[in-house]
mmCIF file of C-alpha atoms in Angstrom:
data_model
loop_
_atom_site.group_PDB
_atom_site.id
_atom_site.type_symbol
_atom_site.label_atom_id
_atom_site.label_comp_id
_atom_site.label_asym_id
_atom_site.label_seq_id
_atom_site.Cartn_x
_atom_site.Cartn_y
_atom_site.Cartn_z
ATOM 1 C CA GLU A 940 42.538 -19.522 7.405
ATOM 2 C CA LYS A 941 42.454 -16.509 9.915
ATOM 3 C CA ASN A 942 41.593 -16.479 13.473
ATOM 4 C CA ALA A 943 42.199 -13.660 15.696
ATOM 5 C CA LEU A 944 42.530 -15.869 18.625
ATOM 6 C CA LYS A 945 46.003 -17.508 17.738
ATOM 7 C CA LYS A 946 49.438 -15.979 19.114
ATOM 8 C CA ALA A 947 51.349 -13.398 16.483
ATOM 9 C CA GLY A 948 53.289 -15.591 14.779
ATOM 10 C CA ASN A 949 51.780 -18.440 14.418
ATOM 11 C CA MET A 950 49.047 -19.657 11.801
ATOM 12 C CA LEU A 951 46.421 -22.295 11.612
ATOM 13 C CA LEU A 952 46.994 -25.354 9.620
ATOM 14 C CA ALA A 953 44.081 -28.042 9.242
ATOM 15 C CA VAL A 954 44.508 -31.535 8.300
ATOM 16 C CA GLU A 955 41.835 -33.692 7.023
ATOM 17 C CA VAL A 956 41.863 -37.492 8.661
ATOM 18 C CA THR A 957 40.475 -40.766 8.108
ATOM 19 C CA LEU A 958 40.418 -43.249 10.743
ATOM 20 C CA GLU A 959 39.065 -46.751 10.587
ATOM 21 C CA SER A 960 38.720 -49.204 13.190
ATOM 22 C CA ILE A 961 40.256 -52.778 11.609
ATOM 23 C CA SER A 962 40.338 -54.731 15.028
ATOM 24 C CA ASP A 963 38.145 -56.776 16.437
ATOM 25 C CA LYS A 964 37.893 -54.245 19.675
ATOM 26 C CA ALA A 965 36.596 -51.572 19.705
ATOM 27 C CA PHE A 966 38.646 -48.224 19.080
ATOM 28 C CA SER A 967 38.484 -45.400 20.527
ATOM 29 C CA ALA A 968 39.461 -42.672 17.847
ATOM 30 C CA GLY A 969 40.336 -38.577 19.076
ATOM 31 C CA THR A 970 42.368 -35.836 18.364
ATOM 32 C CA TYR A 971 44.055 -35.705 21.976
ATOM 33 C CA ASN A 972 46.630 -38.198 20.635
ATOM 34 C CA MET A 973 47.619 -36.317 17.631
ATOM 35 C CA LYS A 974 50.185 -33.351 17.136
ATOM 36 C CA LEU A 975 52.414 -32.163 14.518
ATOM 37 C CA VAL A 976 56.170 -32.036 14.783
ATOM 38 C CA ASP A 977 58.451 -29.827 12.768
ATOM 39 C CA ALA A 978 62.092 -30.024 11.563
ATOM 40 C CA GLU A 979 63.478 -28.827 14.886
ATOM 41 C CA GLY A 980 61.560 -31.253 16.849
ATOM 42 C CA LEU A 981 58.886 -28.471 18.141
ATOM 43 C CA THR A 982 55.384 -30.273 19.030
ATOM 44 C CA TYR A 983 52.473 -28.722 18.111
ATOM 45 C CA LYS A 984 48.841 -29.905 19.768
ATOM 46 C CA TYR A 985 45.407 -29.921 18.363
ATOM 47 C CA SER A 986 43.892 -26.378 18.799
ATOM 48 C CA TYR A 987 39.982 -25.736 18.967
ATOM 49 C CA GLN A 988 40.196 -22.554 17.335
ATOM 50 C CA GLY A 989 39.933 -24.366 13.713
ATOM 51 C CA THR A 990 36.670 -23.267 11.342
ATOM 52 C CA CYS A 991 37.093 -26.187 8.795
ATOM 53 C CA GLU A 992 34.293 -28.455 8.894
ATOM 54 C CA PRO A 993 33.487 -31.239 9.095
ATOM 55 C CA ARG A 994 36.035 -31.149 12.683
ATOM 56 C CA LEU A 995 36.844 -34.715 13.591
ATOM 57 C CA ASN A 996 35.437 -35.630 17.116
ATOM 58 C CA ALA A 997 35.931 -38.078 19.609
ATOM 59 C CA THR A 998 34.453 -41.443 18.956
ATOM 60 C CA SER A 999 34.384 -45.189 19.482
ATOM 61 C CA LEU A 1000 34.980 -47.093 16.147
ATOM 62 C CA ASN A 1001 33.967 -51.000 15.949
ATOM 63 C CA LYS A 1002 35.754 -53.184 13.272
ATOM 64 C CA GLY A 1003 35.382 -51.644 9.595
ATOM 65 C CA GLU A 1004 33.374 -48.232 10.797
ATOM 66 C CA LYS A 1005 35.388 -44.821 9.844
ATOM 67 C CA ALA A 1006 35.282 -41.012 11.213
ATOM 68 C CA LYS A 1007 36.514 -38.346 8.660
ATOM 69 C CA GLY A 1008 37.309 -34.814 9.460
ATOM 70 C CA TRP A 1009 39.515 -31.841 9.799
ATOM 71 C CA VAL A 1010 41.712 -31.491 12.746
ATOM 72 C CA THR A 1011 43.442 -28.018 13.518
ATOM 73 C CA PHE A 1012 46.919 -26.913 14.903
ATOM 74 C CA GLU A 1013 48.290 -23.704 15.855
ATOM 75 C CA VAL A 1014 51.763 -24.081 14.429
ATOM 76 C CA ALA A 1015 54.567 -21.273 13.896
ATOM 77 C CA THR A 1016 54.381 -19.794 10.701
ATOM 78 C CA LYS A 1017 58.384 -20.225 10.044
ATOM 79 C CA ALA A 1018 57.585 -23.827 10.656
ATOM 80 C CA THR A 1019 58.829 -26.493 8.127
ATOM 81 C CA GLY A 1020 59.202 -30.122 7.710
ATOM 82 C CA LEU A 1021 55.826 -30.481 9.057
ATOM 83 C CA LYS A 1022 54.998 -34.449 9.948
ATOM 84 C CA PHE A 1023 51.746 -35.292 11.411
ATOM 85 C CA ALA A 1024 51.732 -38.118 14.048
ATOM 86 C CA TYR A 1025 49.370 -40.308 15.975
ATOM 87 C CA ASP A 1026 50.191 -42.558 18.592
ATOM 88 C CA HIS A 1027 46.893 -44.294 19.889
ATOM 89 C CA PRO A 1028 47.865 -45.958 23.976
ATOM 90 C CA SER A 1029 46.708 -49.737 24.013
ATOM 91 C CA PHE A 1030 44.384 -48.437 27.052
ATOM 92 C CA LEU A 1031 41.916 -47.107 24.121
ATOM 93 C CA GLY A 1032 41.844 -49.850 22.031
ATOM 94 C CA PRO A 1033 44.678 -51.427 19.680
ATOM 95 C CA LYS A 1034 47.927 -49.573 19.603
ATOM 96 C CA GLN A 1035 48.776 -47.909 16.428
ATOM 97 C CA ASN A 1036 51.171 -45.297 15.663
ATOM 98 C CA VAL A 1037 51.695 -42.994 12.597
ATOM 99 C CA LYS A 1038 53.354 -40.635 10.801
ATOM 100 C CA PHE A 1039 53.557 -38.634 7.880
ATOM 101 C CA ASP A 1040 54.798 -35.761 5.878
ATOM 102 C CA LEU A 1041 52.712 -32.659 4.862
ATOM 103 C CA GLY A 1042 54.844 -31.659 2.475
ATOM 104 C CA ARG A 1043 55.362 -28.547 4.316
#
């Protein structure tokens, strides 16, 4: 994905995410707690520059409800060992911590 607003030496990388509420409490889901971490420990936050649709928007989910969409990050082109991390704090609903390897 190309975008003139990104910094030189960086690229935009989109990840398709599906969130599902499995708790009896409402679950506030949003991109603000999502990040990518590379093999060197550098962290990359959500970028509003992505054009993949549909985007994952912040929403409140009740038990059994799902939200699906793309989350875009601006990362260094040379970044390797990328892992997606989602840390959902307990004040927004049940605490959840998820991390998985993106294979890049």
